[in-house]
PDB file of C-alpha atoms in Angstrom:
ATOM      1  CA  GLY A   1      -8.162 -22.686   2.678  1.00 68.00           C
ATOM      2  CA  ALA A   2      -6.418 -19.350   2.522  1.00 81.00           C
ATOM      3  CA  VAL A   3      -6.006 -17.246   5.546  1.00 89.00           C
ATOM      4  CA  VAL A   4      -5.933 -13.464   6.119  1.00 93.00           C
ATOM      5  CA  SER A   5      -5.266 -12.036   9.318  1.00 94.00           C
ATOM      6  CA  GLN A   6      -5.923  -8.426  10.523  1.00 96.00           C
ATOM      7  CA  HIS A   7      -4.235  -6.735  13.539  1.00 96.00           C
ATOM      8  CA  PRO A   8      -5.647  -5.216  15.738  1.00 96.00           C
ATOM      9  CA  SER A   9      -9.478  -6.220  15.386  1.00 94.00           C
ATOM     10  CA  TRP A  10     -10.532  -3.106  17.126  1.00 94.00           C
ATOM     11  CA  VAL A  11      -8.830   0.170  18.349  1.00 96.00           C
ATOM     12  CA  ILE A  12      -9.857   3.212  19.954  1.00 96.00           C
ATOM     13  CA  CYS A  13      -7.646   6.407  19.371  1.00 95.00           C
ATOM     14  CA  LYS A  14      -7.874  10.071  20.162  1.00 96.00           C
ATOM     15  CA  SER A  15      -8.511  12.577  17.468  1.00 97.00           C
ATOM     16  CA  GLY A  16      -5.223  13.826  15.720  1.00 96.00           C
ATOM     17  CA  THR A  17      -3.314  10.306  16.447  1.00 97.00           C
ATOM     18  CA  SER A  18      -2.063   7.994  13.810  1.00 97.00           C
ATOM     19  CA  VAL A  19      -3.328   4.209  13.740  1.00 97.00           C
ATOM     20  CA  LYS A  20      -1.684   1.524  11.856  1.00 97.00           C
ATOM     21  CA  ILE A  21      -3.516  -1.547  10.648  1.00 97.00           C
ATOM     22  CA  GLU A  22      -1.754  -4.835   9.669  1.00 97.00           C
ATOM     23  CA  CYS A  23      -2.944  -7.403   6.944  1.00 96.00           C
ATOM     24  CA  ARG A  24      -1.168 -10.343   6.693  1.00 95.00           C
ATOM     25  CA  SER A  25      -1.538 -13.536   4.257  1.00 92.00           C
ATOM     26  CA  LEU A  26      -0.769 -16.435   6.462  1.00 92.00           C
ATOM     27  CA  ASP A  27      -0.590 -19.304   4.166  1.00 87.00           C
ATOM     28  CA  PHE A  28      -0.213 -17.970   0.693  1.00 86.00           C
ATOM     29  CA  GLN A  29       1.714 -15.195  -1.091  1.00 87.00           C
ATOM     30  CA  ALA A  30      -0.416 -12.220  -2.008  1.00 87.00           C
ATOM     31  CA  THR A  31       0.725 -10.080  -5.054  1.00 84.00           C
ATOM     32  CA  THR A  32      -2.475  -7.818  -4.557  1.00 89.00           C
ATOM     33  CA  MET A  33      -3.898  -6.490  -1.585  1.00 92.00           C
ATOM     34  CA  PHE A  34      -7.167  -4.470  -1.271  1.00 93.00           C
ATOM     35  CA  TRP A  35      -8.259  -1.927   1.463  1.00 96.00           C
ATOM     36  CA  TYR A  36     -11.884  -1.550   1.975  1.00 95.00           C
ATOM     37  CA  ARG A  37     -13.966   0.579   4.478  1.00 95.00           C
ATOM     38  CA  GLN A  38     -17.501  -0.089   5.407  1.00 91.00           C
ATOM     39  CA  PHE A  39     -19.671   2.475   7.208  1.00 89.00           C
ATOM     40  CA  PRO A  40     -22.767   0.869   9.160  1.00 83.00           C
ATOM     41  CA  LYS A  41     -25.529  -0.526   6.913  1.00 77.00           C
ATOM     42  CA  GLN A  42     -23.449   0.254   3.712  1.00 82.00           C
ATOM     43  CA  SER A  43     -21.431  -1.811   1.259  1.00 81.00           C
ATOM     44  CA  LEU A  44     -18.001  -2.232   1.183  1.00 87.00           C
ATOM     45  CA  MET A  45     -15.920   0.890  -0.336  1.00 90.00           C
ATOM     46  CA  LEU A  46     -12.693   0.031  -1.974  1.00 91.00           C
ATOM     47  CA  MET A  47     -10.186   2.758  -0.748  1.00 95.00           C
ATOM     48  CA  ALA A  48      -7.006   1.284  -2.587  1.00 94.00           C
ATOM     49  CA  THR A  49      -5.203  -1.496  -4.323  1.00 92.00           C
ATOM     50  CA  SER A  50      -1.526  -2.349  -3.542  1.00 90.00           C
ATOM     51  CA  ASN A  51       0.627  -4.462  -5.177  1.00 86.00           C
ATOM     52  CA  GLU A  52       3.866  -6.002  -3.693  1.00 81.00           C
ATOM     53  CA  GLY A  53       6.732  -3.480  -4.046  1.00 80.00           C
ATOM     54  CA  SER A  54       4.995  -0.641  -5.800  1.00 82.00           C
ATOM     55  CA  LYS A  55       2.693   2.440  -4.953  1.00 86.00           C
ATOM     56  CA  ALA A  56      -0.569   1.858  -3.874  1.00 91.00           C
ATOM     57  CA  THR A  57      -3.426   2.759  -6.480  1.00 92.00           C
ATOM     58  CA  TYR A  58      -5.936   4.899  -4.667  1.00 95.00           C
ATOM     59  CA  GLU A  59      -9.873   5.371  -5.465  1.00 92.00           C
ATOM     60  CA  GLN A  60     -11.103   8.523  -6.238  1.00 91.00           C
ATOM     61  CA  GLY A  61     -11.983  10.785  -3.362  1.00 92.00           C
ATOM     62  CA  VAL A  62      -9.518   8.718  -1.023  1.00 94.00           C
ATOM     63  CA  GLU A  63      -6.710  10.949   0.469  1.00 94.00           C
ATOM     64  CA  LYS A  64      -3.471   9.134  -0.093  1.00 92.00           C
ATOM     65  CA  ASP A  65      -1.686  11.269   2.358  1.00 94.00           C
ATOM     66  CA  LYS A  66      -4.141  10.440   5.006  1.00 96.00           C
ATOM     67  CA  PHE A  67      -4.290   6.805   4.368  1.00 96.00           C
ATOM     68  CA  LEU A  68      -0.772   5.548   3.955  1.00 95.00           C
ATOM     69  CA  ILE A  69      -0.488   1.929   2.500  1.00 94.00           C
ATOM     70  CA  ASN A  70       2.640   0.013   2.419  1.00 91.00           C
ATOM     71  CA  HIS A  71       2.994  -3.299   0.915  1.00 88.00           C
ATOM     72  CA  ALA A  72       6.673  -4.347   1.390  1.00 82.00           C
ATOM     73  CA  SER A  73       6.245  -8.141   0.933  1.00 89.00           C
ATOM     74  CA  LEU A  74       4.176 -10.818  -0.381  1.00 88.00           C
ATOM     75  CA  THR A  75       2.585 -11.331   2.906  1.00 92.00           C
ATOM     76  CA  LEU A  76       1.884  -7.973   4.723  1.00 93.00           C
ATOM     77  CA  SER A  77       0.428  -4.747   3.892  1.00 94.00           C
ATOM     78  CA  THR A  78      -0.191  -2.061   6.251  1.00 95.00           C
ATOM     79  CA  LEU A  79      -2.791   0.795   6.314  1.00 97.00           C
ATOM     80  CA  THR A  80      -1.789   3.928   8.573  1.00 97.00           C
ATOM     81  CA  VAL A  81      -4.571   6.302   9.292  1.00 97.00           C
ATOM     82  CA  THR A  82      -2.789   9.602   9.909  1.00 96.00           C
ATOM     83  CA  SER A  83      -4.164  12.511  12.020  1.00 96.00           C
ATOM     84  CA  ALA A  84      -7.512  10.539  12.658  1.00 96.00           C
ATOM     85  CA  HIS A  85     -10.680  12.248  13.030  1.00 96.00           C
ATOM     86  CA  PRO A  86     -13.926  11.082  14.331  1.00 96.00           C
ATOM     87  CA  GLU A  87     -15.314  10.825  10.828  1.00 95.00           C
ATOM     88  CA  ASP A  88     -12.485   7.994  10.037  1.00 96.00           C
ATOM     89  CA  SER A  89     -14.270   5.884  12.422  1.00 96.00           C
ATOM     90  CA  SER A  90     -15.486   2.727  10.476  1.00 95.00           C
ATOM     91  CA  PHE A  91     -14.837  -1.021   9.836  1.00 94.00           C
ATOM     92  CA  TYR A  92     -11.637  -1.464   7.851  1.00 96.00           C
ATOM     93  CA  ILE A  93     -11.431  -4.538   5.986  1.00 95.00           C
ATOM     94  CA  CYS A  94      -8.468  -5.889   3.779  1.00 95.00           C
ATOM     95  CA  SER A  95      -8.363  -8.652   1.249  1.00 93.00           C
ATOM     96  CA  ALA A  96      -5.846 -10.614  -0.687  1.00 91.00           C
ATOM     97  CA  ARG A  97      -5.434 -12.026  -3.876  1.00 86.00           C
ATOM     98  CA  SER A  98      -3.397 -15.053  -4.237  1.00 76.00           C
ATOM     99  CA  GLN A  99      -0.482 -15.627  -7.180  1.00 61.00           C
ATOM    100  CA  THR A 100      -2.143 -18.901  -7.671  1.00 59.00           C
ATOM    101  CA  SER A 101      -5.863 -17.959  -7.446  1.00 53.00           C
ATOM    102  CA  GLY A 102      -5.973 -19.136 -10.749  1.00 57.00           C
ATOM    103  CA  GLU A 103      -8.766 -18.356 -13.005  1.00 52.00           C
ATOM    104  CA  SER A 104     -11.264 -17.109 -10.222  1.00 57.00           C
ATOM    105  CA  TYR A 105      -9.173 -14.214  -8.842  1.00 68.00           C
ATOM    106  CA  GLU A 106     -10.837 -14.852  -5.567  1.00 76.00           C
ATOM    107  CA  GLN A 107     -10.337 -12.304  -2.910  1.00 82.00           C
ATOM    108  CA  TYR A 108      -9.663 -13.643   0.692  1.00 88.00           C
ATOM    109  CA  PHE A 109     -10.859 -11.392   3.262  1.00 91.00           C
ATOM    110  CA  GLY A 110      -9.240 -10.418   6.768  1.00 93.00           C
ATOM    111  CA  PRO A 111     -11.615 -10.207   9.717  1.00 92.00           C
ATOM    112  CA  GLY A 112     -11.854  -6.368   9.720  1.00 93.00           C
ATOM    113  CA  THR A 113     -10.482  -3.608  12.177  1.00 96.00           C
ATOM    114  CA  ARG A 114     -12.921  -1.609  13.641  1.00 95.00           C
ATOM    115  CA  LEU A 115     -11.587   1.851  14.355  1.00 96.00           C
ATOM    116  CA  THR A 116     -13.318   4.499  16.630  1.00 96.00           C
ATOM    117  CA  VAL A 117     -11.803   7.825  16.846  1.00 96.00           C
ATOM    118  CA  THR A 118     -12.870   9.820  20.018  1.00 96.00           C
TER     119      THR A 118
ATOM    120  CA  GLY B   1     -20.897   4.204 -15.373  1.00 73.00           C
ATOM    121  CA  GLN B   2     -20.808   0.647 -13.351  1.00 82.00           C
ATOM    122  CA  ASN B   3     -23.665  -0.441 -11.369  1.00 89.00           C
ATOM    123  CA  ILE B   4     -24.948  -3.318  -9.593  1.00 94.00           C
ATOM    124  CA  ASP B   5     -28.412  -3.636  -8.304  1.00 95.00           C
ATOM    125  CA  GLN B   6     -29.668  -6.112  -5.542  1.00 96.00           C
ATOM    126  CA  PRO B   7     -32.636  -5.709  -3.472  1.00 96.00           C
ATOM    127  CA  THR B   8     -31.964  -3.735  -0.120  1.00 95.00           C
ATOM    128  CA  GLU B   9     -33.699  -6.445   2.417  1.00 96.00           C
ATOM    129  CA  MET B  10     -35.784  -9.470   2.080  1.00 98.00           C
ATOM    130  CA  THR B  11     -37.606 -11.670   4.549  1.00 98.00           C
ATOM    131  CA  ALA B  12     -38.150 -15.382   4.725  1.00 97.00           C
ATOM    132  CA  THR B  13     -39.111 -18.186   6.879  1.00 97.00           C
ATOM    133  CA  GLU B  14     -36.935 -20.888   8.515  1.00 97.00           C
ATOM    134  CA  GLY B  15     -36.852 -23.978   6.235  1.00 97.00           C
ATOM    135  CA  ALA B  16     -38.191 -22.169   3.239  1.00 97.00           C
ATOM    136  CA  ILE B  17     -36.191 -21.178  -0.018  1.00 98.00           C
ATOM    137  CA  VAL B  18     -35.293 -17.732  -1.186  1.00 98.00           C
ATOM    138  CA  GLN B  19     -33.850 -16.223  -4.164  1.00 98.00           C
ATOM    139  CA  ILE B  20     -31.839 -13.099  -4.123  1.00 98.00           C
ATOM    140  CA  ASN B  21     -31.365 -11.414  -7.437  1.00 98.00           C
ATOM    141  CA  CYS B  22     -28.588  -9.259  -8.950  1.00 98.00           C
ATOM    142  CA  THR B  23     -28.336  -7.227 -11.981  1.00 98.00           C
ATOM    143  CA  TYR B  24     -25.232  -5.612 -13.345  1.00 97.00           C
ATOM    144  CA  GLN B  25     -23.711  -3.077 -15.748  1.00 95.00           C
ATOM    145  CA  THR B  26     -19.847  -3.139 -15.709  1.00 92.00           C
ATOM    146  CA  SER B  27     -17.053  -2.133 -18.158  1.00 88.00           C
ATOM    147  CA  GLY B  28     -16.022  -5.787 -18.926  1.00 91.00           C
ATOM    148  CA  PHE B  29     -16.839  -9.119 -17.135  1.00 93.00           C
ATOM    149  CA  ASN B  30     -14.493 -11.523 -15.520  1.00 90.00           C
ATOM    150  CA  GLY B  31     -16.898 -13.229 -13.032  1.00 92.00           C
ATOM    151  CA  LEU B  32     -19.527 -12.720 -10.464  1.00 95.00           C
ATOM    152  CA  PHE B  33     -18.964 -13.471  -6.793  1.00 94.00           C
ATOM    153  CA  TRP B  34     -21.545 -13.754  -3.894  1.00 95.00           C
ATOM    154  CA  TYR B  35     -20.131 -13.023  -0.450  1.00 94.00           C
ATOM    155  CA  GLN B  36     -22.095 -13.689   2.923  1.00 95.00           C
ATOM    156  CA  GLN B  37     -21.374 -11.083   5.577  1.00 93.00           C
ATOM    157  CA  HIS B  38     -22.730 -11.297   9.156  1.00 93.00           C
ATOM    158  CA  ALA B  39     -23.240  -8.140  11.140  1.00 88.00           C
ATOM    159  CA  GLY B  40     -19.757  -6.875  12.515  1.00 85.00           C
ATOM    160  CA  GLU B  41     -17.780  -9.377  10.486  1.00 88.00           C
ATOM    161  CA  ALA B  42     -15.835  -9.581   7.316  1.00 88.00           C
ATOM    162  CA  PRO B  43     -17.494 -10.802   3.893  1.00 90.00           C
ATOM    163  CA  THR B  44     -17.005 -14.881   3.051  1.00 90.00           C
ATOM    164  CA  PHE B  45     -16.910 -16.217  -0.097  1.00 88.00           C
ATOM    165  CA  LEU B  46     -19.870 -18.309  -1.095  1.00 93.00           C
ATOM    166  CA  SER B  47     -19.648 -18.778  -4.985  1.00 92.00           C
ATOM    167  CA  TYR B  48     -18.271 -17.651  -8.123  1.00 91.00           C
ATOM    168  CA  ASN B  49     -19.819 -17.844 -11.776  1.00 94.00           C
ATOM    169  CA  VAL B  50     -17.939 -16.914 -14.996  1.00 92.00           C
ATOM    170  CA  LEU B  51     -20.029 -19.037 -17.402  1.00 94.00           C
ATOM    171  CA  ASP B  52     -23.875 -19.168 -17.944  1.00 96.00           C
ATOM    172  CA  GLY B  53     -25.761 -21.524 -15.700  1.00 96.00           C
ATOM    173  CA  LEU B  54     -26.289 -22.731 -12.484  1.00 96.00           C
ATOM    174  CA  GLU B  55     -23.399 -23.720  -9.784  1.00 93.00           C
ATOM    175  CA  GLU B  56     -24.634 -25.747  -6.959  1.00 93.00           C
ATOM    176  CA  LYS B  57     -22.986 -25.965  -3.613  1.00 90.00           C
ATOM    177  CA  GLY B  58     -24.761 -27.736  -0.814  1.00 94.00           C
ATOM    178  CA  ARG B  59     -27.898 -25.566   0.044  1.00 96.00           C
ATOM    179  CA  PHE B  60     -26.695 -22.418  -1.783  1.00 97.00           C
ATOM    180  CA  SER B  61     -26.732 -22.243  -5.676  1.00 97.00           C
ATOM    181  CA  SER B  62     -25.785 -19.291  -7.951  1.00 97.00           C
ATOM    182  CA  PHE B  63     -26.979 -18.709 -11.353  1.00 98.00           C
ATOM    183  CA  LEU B  64     -25.536 -16.497 -13.960  1.00 98.00           C
ATOM    184  CA  SER B  65     -26.923 -15.219 -17.415  1.00 98.00           C
ATOM    185  CA  ARG B  66     -24.223 -12.860 -18.744  1.00 96.00           C
ATOM    186  CA  SER B  67     -26.401 -11.917 -21.811  1.00 96.00           C
ATOM    187  CA  LYS B  68     -28.946 -10.388 -19.438  1.00 96.00           C
ATOM    188  CA  GLY B  69     -26.423  -9.023 -16.924  1.00 97.00           C
ATOM    189  CA  TYR B  70     -28.160 -10.940 -14.266  1.00 97.00           C
ATOM    190  CA  SER B  71     -27.537 -13.418 -11.323  1.00 98.00           C
ATOM    191  CA  TYR B  72     -29.246 -14.770  -8.405  1.00 98.00           C
ATOM    192  CA  LEU B  73     -28.195 -16.737  -5.423  1.00 98.00           C
ATOM    193  CA  LEU B  74     -30.642 -19.486  -4.045  1.00 98.00           C
ATOM    194  CA  LEU B  75     -30.800 -20.349  -0.601  1.00 98.00           C
ATOM    195  CA  LYS B  76     -32.529 -23.747   0.257  1.00 97.00           C
ATOM    196  CA  GLU B  77     -33.660 -25.082   3.705  1.00 97.00           C
ATOM    197  CA  LEU B  78     -33.101 -21.683   5.148  1.00 98.00           C
ATOM    198  CA  GLN B  79     -31.693 -21.569   8.896  1.00 97.00           C
ATOM    199  CA  MET B  80     -31.865 -19.072  11.394  1.00 97.00           C
ATOM    200  CA  LYS B  81     -27.807 -18.569  10.874  1.00 96.00           C
ATOM    201  CA  ASP B  82     -28.361 -17.557   7.367  1.00 97.00           C
ATOM    202  CA  SER B  83     -29.608 -14.191   8.512  1.00 97.00           C
ATOM    203  CA  ALA B  84     -26.607 -12.012   7.006  1.00 97.00           C
ATOM    204  CA  SER B  85     -26.181  -9.560   4.230  1.00 96.00           C
ATOM    205  CA  TYR B  86     -25.364 -11.136   0.784  1.00 97.00           C
ATOM    206  CA  LEU B  87     -23.232  -8.950  -1.329  1.00 95.00           C
ATOM    207  CA  CYS B  88     -23.241  -9.435  -5.071  1.00 96.00           C
ATOM    208  CA  ALA B  89     -19.742  -8.441  -6.776  1.00 94.00           C
ATOM    209  CA  VAL B  90     -18.809  -8.573 -10.372  1.00 94.00           C
ATOM    210  CA  MET B  91     -15.043  -8.429 -11.570  1.00 90.00           C
ATOM    211  CA  ASP B  92     -14.639  -5.816 -14.319  1.00 87.00           C
ATOM    212  CA  SER B  93     -11.953  -5.924 -17.069  1.00 86.00           C
ATOM    213  CA  ASN B  94      -9.344  -4.382 -14.811  1.00 79.00           C
ATOM    214  CA  TYR B  95      -9.869  -7.437 -12.397  1.00 77.00           C
ATOM    215  CA  GLN B  96     -11.401  -5.097  -9.812  1.00 80.00           C
ATOM    216  CA  LEU B  97     -14.374  -5.844  -7.902  1.00 86.00           C
ATOM    217  CA  ILE B  98     -17.524  -3.812  -8.164  1.00 89.00           C
ATOM    218  CA  TRP B  99     -19.588  -4.187  -5.108  1.00 90.00           C
ATOM    219  CA  GLY B 100     -23.411  -4.140  -4.989  1.00 92.00           C
ATOM    220  CA  ALA B 101     -24.902  -2.568  -1.693  1.00 91.00           C
ATOM    221  CA  GLY B 102     -25.783  -5.646  -0.422  1.00 94.00           C
ATOM    222  CA  THR B 103     -29.141  -7.601   0.452  1.00 96.00           C
ATOM    223  CA  LYS B 104     -30.217  -7.958   4.064  1.00 96.00           C
ATOM    224  CA  LEU B 105     -31.557 -11.366   4.514  1.00 98.00           C
ATOM    225  CA  ILE B 106     -33.851 -11.679   7.832  1.00 97.00           C
ATOM    226  CA  ILE B 107     -35.055 -15.358   8.587  1.00 97.00           C
ATOM    227  CA  LYS B 108     -38.032 -15.609  10.726  1.00 96.00           C
ATOM    228  CA  PRO B 109     -38.962 -18.920  12.775  1.00 94.00           C
TER     229      PRO B 109
END
């Protein structure tokens, strides 16, 4: 099956620093990648949708200058949390949609990155 | 607006059967997904329904009624490892997934 990896799986950073999270589709080409955030005991919240080679589309309330997304290739998207603050501490999950998903448009999820900002 | 409703929490006994319901109101419909998510992990795909009816996959089955805006996930022969959150998600007319808040399923011995 389709595999999506994320790196790092967890990270602790100091307030005011920036953190980059990578999302890779390992065995398929992903035209579209999605970035989600999940706070404890809450559902997934879509932050942004990125298509390869174009600017990401951010959901309402998500600051595009704070959460920088780059989808430079069909197998890699990165999310950079700039000037992180403790309230940015969360579980960040990416998902990827294959060019050949066919009719299901299934999204394949990465394992997630737990960010803790101290 | 778009809305997905599912129960917050359910409890069932090991070996039994449980049905998790999901109702939705979305702008357009391009299929309904069920995902399983264990604590601290990313969601994993369980099922996809786009036509009315029942889809069976091992111990798990998913049902869809588009006219009623309703789906359920049926889990049979429950095992302790089935304790997880079950997320219902609908793909709208823009092929975006609209997520429910999830149902936490607790399995008791």
